[in-house]
Coordinates of C-alpha atoms in Angstrom, one line a residue:
Chain A
M13 CA 0.0 0.0 0.0
T14 CA 1.1 3.6 -0.7
A15 CA 1.3 6.0 2.2
Q16 CA -0.9 9.0 1.7
S17 CA -0.1 12.6 2.7
I18 CA -2.1 13.8 5.6
P19 CA -3.5 17.4 5.1
A20 CA -2.1 19.7 7.8
D21 CA -5.5 20.9 8.9
Q22 CA -6.7 17.3 9.5
L23 CA -3.6 16.5 11.6
L24 CA -4.1 19.7 13.5
S25 CA -7.8 18.8 14.2
A26 CA -6.7 15.4 15.5
I27 CA -4.1 17.0 17.8
R28 CA -6.8 19.5 19.0
G29 CA -9.3 16.7 19.4
A30 CA -6.8 14.8 21.7
G31 CA -6.9 17.8 24.0
V32 CA -3.3 18.9 23.4
Q33 CA -2.4 22.1 25.1
D34 CA 1.3 22.4 24.3
V35 CA 3.4 21.1 21.4
V36 CA 7.0 20.8 22.4
L37 CA 9.0 20.7 19.3
V38 CA 12.2 20.7 17.3
P39 CA 11.2 21.6 13.8
D40 CA 10.6 18.7 11.4
T41 CA 10.8 19.4 7.6
H42 CA 8.4 16.5 7.1
Q43 CA 5.6 18.2 9.1
R44 CA 6.3 21.9 8.2
T45 CA 2.7 22.5 7.0
V46 CA 1.5 21.4 10.4
L47 CA 4.1 23.6 12.1
D48 CA 2.9 26.6 10.1
L49 CA -0.6 26.1 11.4
L50 CA 0.5 25.4 14.9
M51 CA 2.6 28.5 15.2
D52 CA -0.4 30.6 14.2
D53 CA -2.8 28.8 16.5
D54 CA -4.2 30.7 19.4
E55 CA -5.2 27.8 21.6
I56 CA -2.2 25.4 21.4
R57 CA 1.1 26.8 22.7
T58 CA 4.3 25.8 20.9
I59 CA 7.5 25.5 22.9
H60 CA 10.7 25.4 20.8
C61 CA 13.6 23.3 22.0
S62 CA 17.2 23.2 21.0
T63 CA 17.4 19.4 21.1
E64 CA 14.9 16.6 21.3
D65 CA 16.5 15.4 24.6
E66 CA 15.3 18.7 26.1
A67 CA 11.9 18.3 24.5
V68 CA 11.3 15.1 26.5
A69 CA 12.2 16.8 29.8
V70 CA 10.2 19.9 29.1
S71 CA 7.2 17.6 28.3
A72 CA 7.6 15.8 31.6
G73 CA 7.8 19.1 33.5
L74 CA 4.6 20.3 31.8
I75 CA 2.8 17.0 32.8
I76 CA 4.0 17.5 36.4
G77 CA 2.4 21.0 36.3
G78 CA -0.9 19.6 34.9
R79 CA -0.6 20.4 31.2
R80 CA -1.2 18.0 28.3
P81 CA 1.8 18.3 26.0
M82 CA 2.7 16.4 22.8
M83 CA 6.2 16.2 21.4
Q84 CA 6.7 16.9 17.6
I85 CA 10.1 15.9 16.2
Q86 CA 11.8 14.3 13.2
H87 CA 13.2 10.7 13.2
A88 CA 16.8 12.0 13.5
G89 CA 15.6 13.6 16.8
L90 CA 14.4 10.3 18.1
Y91 CA 17.9 9.0 18.0
A92 CA 19.1 12.2 19.7
S93 CA 16.6 11.9 22.5
V94 CA 17.2 8.3 23.6
N95 CA 18.8 9.1 27.0
N96 CA 15.9 11.2 28.2
L97 CA 13.4 8.9 26.7
R98 CA 15.0 6.2 28.9
G99 CA 15.8 8.3 31.9
V100 CA 12.7 10.7 32.0
A101 CA 9.9 9.2 29.9
L102 CA 10.4 5.5 30.7
D103 CA 12.0 5.5 34.2
G104 CA 9.8 8.5 35.2
Q105 CA 6.7 6.8 33.8
F106 CA 5.5 9.9 31.9
P107 CA 2.6 9.5 29.4
I108 CA 4.3 11.5 26.6
V109 CA 3.0 11.1 23.1
L110 CA 5.6 11.7 20.3
L111 CA 4.7 12.7 16.8
I112 CA 7.7 11.7 14.7
G113 CA 8.2 12.5 11.0
L114 CA 9.8 9.8 8.8
L115 CA 11.4 12.3 6.5
G116 CA 12.6 10.9 3.2
R117 CA 10.7 7.6 3.6
D118 CA 9.7 5.8 0.3
P119 CA 5.9 5.8 0.6
E120 CA 5.7 2.6 -1.4
L121 CA 7.8 0.6 1.2
E122 CA 7.4 -0.4 4.8
P123 CA 9.7 1.7 6.9
E124 CA 11.9 -1.3 7.7
E125 CA 12.5 -1.8 4.0
D126 CA 13.6 1.8 3.4
G127 CA 17.1 2.6 2.2
S128 CA 17.6 5.4 4.8
S129 CA 18.8 4.2 8.2
M130 CA 17.0 7.0 9.9
V131 CA 13.7 5.6 8.5
R132 CA 14.6 1.9 8.7
L133 CA 15.8 1.8 12.3
C134 CA 13.0 3.9 13.8
R135 CA 10.5 1.2 14.7
P136 CA 13.1 -1.3 15.8
L137 CA 14.6 1.3 18.1
L138 CA 11.2 2.1 19.6
E139 CA 10.6 -1.6 20.0
T140 CA 13.9 -2.0 21.8
L141 CA 12.9 0.9 24.1
D142 CA 9.5 -0.8 24.7
I143 CA 7.7 2.3 23.3
P144 CA 4.6 1.3 21.3
S145 CA 4.3 3.0 17.9
H146 CA 1.5 3.6 15.3
L147 CA 2.1 4.5 11.7
L148 CA 0.0 7.4 10.3
D149 CA 0.0 6.4 6.7
G150 CA -2.9 8.6 5.7
P151 CA -6.0 10.5 7.0
D152 CA -7.7 7.2 7.9
D153 CA -5.0 6.6 10.5
L154 CA -5.7 9.8 12.4
H155 CA -7.8 8.0 15.0
H156 CA -4.4 6.8 16.5
V157 CA -3.7 10.4 17.7
A158 CA -6.4 10.5 20.5
E159 CA -5.9 6.8 21.1
A160 CA -2.2 7.3 21.7
F161 CA -2.9 9.6 24.6
D162 CA -5.2 7.0 26.2
E163 CA -2.6 4.3 25.6
A164 CA 0.1 6.4 27.2
A165 CA -2.0 7.1 30.2
E166 CA -2.9 3.5 30.6
R167 CA 0.7 2.3 30.4
N168 CA 2.2 5.3 32.3
G169 CA 4.8 5.7 29.5
P170 CA 5.5 7.2 26.1
V171 CA 3.7 6.2 22.9
A172 CA 5.0 7.2 19.4
L173 CA 3.1 8.2 16.3
L174 CA 5.0 8.0 13.0
V175 CA 4.0 10.4 10.3
G176 CA 4.5 8.2 7.2
T177 CA 4.9 10.8 4.5
T178 CA 5.2 14.5 4.2
T179 CA 2.1 16.4 5.3
S180 CA 0.3 18.6 2.8
Chain B
M75 CA 37.9 35.9 28.5
T76 CA 37.0 34.8 32.1
D77 CA 39.7 33.3 34.2
N78 CA 38.4 31.0 36.8
S79 CA 41.7 29.9 38.2
E80 CA 41.9 32.7 40.8
V81 CA 38.2 33.2 41.4
Q82 CA 37.0 33.2 45.0
R83 CA 35.0 30.1 45.8
M84 CA 32.5 29.5 48.7
S85 CA 31.5 26.1 50.1
L86 CA 28.5 24.3 48.7
D87 CA 26.9 24.3 52.1
A88 CA 27.2 28.1 52.5
A89 CA 25.8 28.6 48.9
L90 CA 22.8 26.4 49.6
D91 CA 22.2 27.9 53.0
V92 CA 21.5 31.3 51.3
L93 CA 18.9 29.6 49.1
A94 CA 17.4 27.5 51.9
R95 CA 16.7 30.6 54.0
R96 CA 14.5 32.0 51.1
R97 CA 12.7 28.7 50.5
K98 CA 8.9 29.0 50.8
E99 CA 6.6 27.3 48.2
Q100 CA 8.9 27.3 45.3
I101 CA 9.3 24.1 43.2
V102 CA 12.9 23.1 43.3
V103 CA 14.6 20.7 40.8
G104 CA 18.0 19.6 42.1
T105 CA 20.7 17.4 40.5
M106 CA 24.0 15.8 41.2
T107 CA 26.0 16.5 44.3
A108 CA 23.9 19.6 45.3
N109 CA 20.7 17.6 45.2
G110 CA 21.4 15.4 48.2
A111 CA 22.7 18.4 50.2
W112 CA 19.6 20.5 49.2
R113 CA 17.2 17.8 50.2
Q114 CA 18.7 17.8 53.7
K115 CA 18.7 21.5 54.0
S116 CA 15.2 22.1 52.6
P117 CA 13.0 19.0 52.8
H118 CA 9.8 19.8 51.1
D119 CA 7.0 18.1 49.1
L120 CA 7.8 20.4 46.2
N121 CA 11.3 19.1 45.7
L122 CA 12.0 17.3 42.4
A123 CA 15.3 15.7 41.3
C124 CA 17.1 14.9 38.1
I125 CA 18.6 11.5 38.8
G126 CA 19.6 9.2 36.0
F127 CA 19.4 11.7 33.1
M128 CA 22.3 14.1 33.8
G129 CA 21.8 17.4 32.0
G130 CA 18.0 17.3 32.2
A131 CA 17.3 19.4 35.3
S132 CA 17.1 22.8 33.5
T133 CA 14.5 21.6 30.9
L134 CA 12.5 19.6 33.4
G135 CA 12.3 22.8 35.5
L136 CA 11.4 24.8 32.4
G137 CA 8.4 22.5 31.7
V138 CA 7.2 22.9 35.3
A139 CA 7.7 26.7 35.2
L140 CA 5.7 27.0 32.0
S141 CA 2.9 24.9 33.5
Q142 CA 2.8 26.9 36.7
P143 CA 3.4 30.5 35.8
D144 CA 2.2 31.8 39.2
R145 CA 4.7 29.7 41.2
D146 CA 8.4 30.2 41.3
V147 CA 10.6 27.3 40.0
W148 CA 14.3 27.0 41.0
V149 CA 16.7 24.7 39.3
I150 CA 19.9 23.9 41.1
D151 CA 22.1 22.7 38.3
G152 CA 25.6 21.6 38.1
D153 CA 28.3 22.9 35.7
G154 CA 29.0 19.5 34.2
S155 CA 25.3 18.9 33.9
L156 CA 24.6 22.1 32.1
M157 CA 27.4 21.5 29.7
M158 CA 25.6 18.4 28.7
Q159 CA 22.5 20.4 27.7
L160 CA 24.0 23.7 26.9
G161 CA 21.4 24.4 24.3
S162 CA 18.8 24.6 27.1
L163 CA 20.1 28.1 27.8
G164 CA 18.6 29.1 24.4
T165 CA 15.5 27.1 25.0
I166 CA 14.9 28.7 28.3
A167 CA 15.6 32.2 27.1
G168 CA 13.3 31.7 24.2
A169 CA 10.4 30.5 26.3
A170 CA 11.2 33.3 28.7
P171 CA 9.5 32.2 31.9
S172 CA 9.6 35.1 34.4
N173 CA 9.2 32.6 37.3
F174 CA 12.4 30.6 36.5
L175 CA 15.6 30.8 38.6
H176 CA 18.6 28.8 37.3
I177 CA 21.3 28.3 39.9
V178 CA 24.5 26.8 38.5
I179 CA 26.9 25.3 40.9
H180 CA 30.3 26.1 39.3
N181 CA 33.0 23.9 41.0
G182 CA 34.8 23.2 37.7
V183 CA 34.8 19.4 38.1
Y184 CA 32.7 16.3 37.6
E185 CA 32.5 15.9 41.4
T186 CA 30.4 12.7 41.5
S187 CA 32.9 10.7 39.4
G188 CA 36.0 11.8 41.2
S189 CA 36.4 15.5 40.4
Q190 CA 37.8 15.2 36.9
P191 CA 38.1 18.7 35.3
L192 CA 35.3 20.1 33.2
P193 CA 36.2 20.9 29.6
S194 CA 37.3 24.6 29.6
Q195 CA 37.4 24.4 33.4
Q196 CA 39.5 27.5 33.6
Q197 CA 37.5 29.7 31.3
V198 CA 33.9 28.6 31.1
D199 CA 31.4 31.3 32.3
F200 CA 27.8 30.3 32.4
A201 CA 26.5 33.7 33.4
R202 CA 28.0 35.2 30.2
M203 CA 26.6 32.3 28.2
A204 CA 23.1 32.9 29.7
E205 CA 23.4 36.6 29.0
G206 CA 24.3 35.9 25.4
A207 CA 21.4 33.4 25.1
G208 CA 18.9 36.1 26.3
Y209 CA 18.2 35.5 30.0
A210 CA 16.6 38.5 31.6
Q211 CA 19.2 38.6 34.5
T212 CA 22.5 36.9 35.2
A213 CA 24.9 37.2 38.1
S214 CA 28.0 35.4 39.6
F215 CA 29.1 35.1 43.2
G216 CA 32.1 33.4 44.9
D217 CA 31.4 34.8 48.3
A218 CA 28.4 33.6 50.4
E219 CA 27.9 36.9 52.2
E220 CA 27.9 38.8 48.9
F221 CA 25.4 36.4 47.5
D222 CA 23.2 36.7 50.6
S223 CA 23.2 40.5 50.2
A224 CA 22.3 40.5 46.5
I225 CA 19.8 37.6 46.1
D226 CA 16.7 39.3 47.3
E227 CA 16.8 41.9 44.6
L228 CA 17.5 39.2 42.0
L229 CA 14.5 37.2 43.2
A230 CA 12.3 40.2 43.1
A231 CA 12.9 40.9 39.4
D232 CA 11.4 38.9 36.5
G233 CA 13.4 36.0 35.2
P234 CA 14.6 33.9 33.6
T235 CA 17.5 34.5 35.9
L236 CA 20.8 32.6 36.0
I237 CA 23.0 32.8 39.1
Q238 CA 26.4 31.2 38.8
L239 CA 27.9 30.2 42.2
Y240 CA 31.6 29.5 42.4
T241 CA 32.0 26.7 44.9
R242 CA 34.9 24.6 46.1
P243 CA 34.8 21.0 45.0
A244 CA 34.1 18.5 47.8
D245 CA 36.7 15.8 48.5
R246 CA 34.4 12.9 47.8
F247 CA 32.8 10.9 45.0
Y248 CA 29.6 9.1 44.4
S249 CA 29.4 5.4 43.9
A250 CA 26.2 4.1 42.3
R251 CA 24.5 1.3 44.1
P252 CA 23.0 -1.6 42.2
T253 CA 19.3 -1.1 41.6
P254 CA 17.3 -4.2 42.8
P255 CA 15.0 -5.6 40.1
G256 CA 11.5 -4.3 40.4
T257 CA 12.5 -1.1 42.0
T258 CA 10.5 2.0 40.9
P259 CA 12.9 4.6 39.7
A260 CA 13.3 7.8 41.8
L261 CA 11.7 10.1 39.3
A262 CA 8.6 7.9 39.0
R263 CA 8.2 8.0 42.8
M264 CA 8.9 11.6 43.2
W265 CA 6.8 13.5 40.6
P266 CA 3.2 12.2 41.2
P267 CA 3.0 13.7 44.8
V268 CA 4.3 17.0 43.4
A269 CA 1.7 16.9 40.6
E270 CA -1.0 16.1 43.1
A271 CA 0.1 18.9 45.5
L272 CA 0.0 21.4 42.5
S273 CA -3.4 20.2 41.4
N274 CA -4.8 20.7 44.9
D275 CA -3.4 24.2 45.1

């Protein structure tokens, strides 16, 4: 099956529908149309971080203070954030939902068949970290967004959503 | 360029005493050597700790500060810790929480692993870095009395504020104990009561 581009307004609606109050981000080329909408949004606050490791800790701090954050990063940032995913999100048992863009993925292939190591190793890494993930391969998969927050709360830990192809 | 080699340094105890005397209902995130000492000096149900993710104290505190804008948040960071997440200075300055106080314990060494020198130990100046990043206020102290005289004015003004405290390294090192299987990690035990206290406020 070919992954379909998700329109930015539909992804934003799903994020809003999940009750997200803060998007903690390091910019992702793959999701730039969503970022454009988010930065103009009056209800959802964006918090810009220098590194994805920081974004994990900021998200945890927001949760302590009673907010409902979501992380938005690129796959390269997943690799950069591993220490805090382990030490903060997993050990601290924080229900953090991560929206991760699979920049450069061949939409005709499963991520694990991709030529790019950044795409190919993403789900195996999440599996190693015991972080459940769900692929958003088109608008029909957007139900995973709200469900990921329920899943994160139930397991007291992080859940990842992988944006399969560039948003439109 | 800053020269740290001849700078006056206070004891960690004296530095923390100045802060402990001002402790009320602030949320305090501690890390590394200073964390244990702080918890003894100022036991409180709003203490958090960065244990097991060195470098994360500043951004954990930032998240709390942004979620609780009416409550002051203090981060008691280490110099080696901050070096690991130096970009957090830009992240904090960009978010610009006025309720955020960033204390950096500058002893010039990785104290917990046996006091090996920090990279650029003799020159590194976190107050100047924070100023360059865009913190609202920065200051440095090597004398506890001088720090004690100046801190109230710094606390009264809007942050983010970074205070660099030159301290003498302690002559000790930390040896991690094995974690028994099934043990709940410290952070997972620590934050839910803080979250509950804040939600009841």
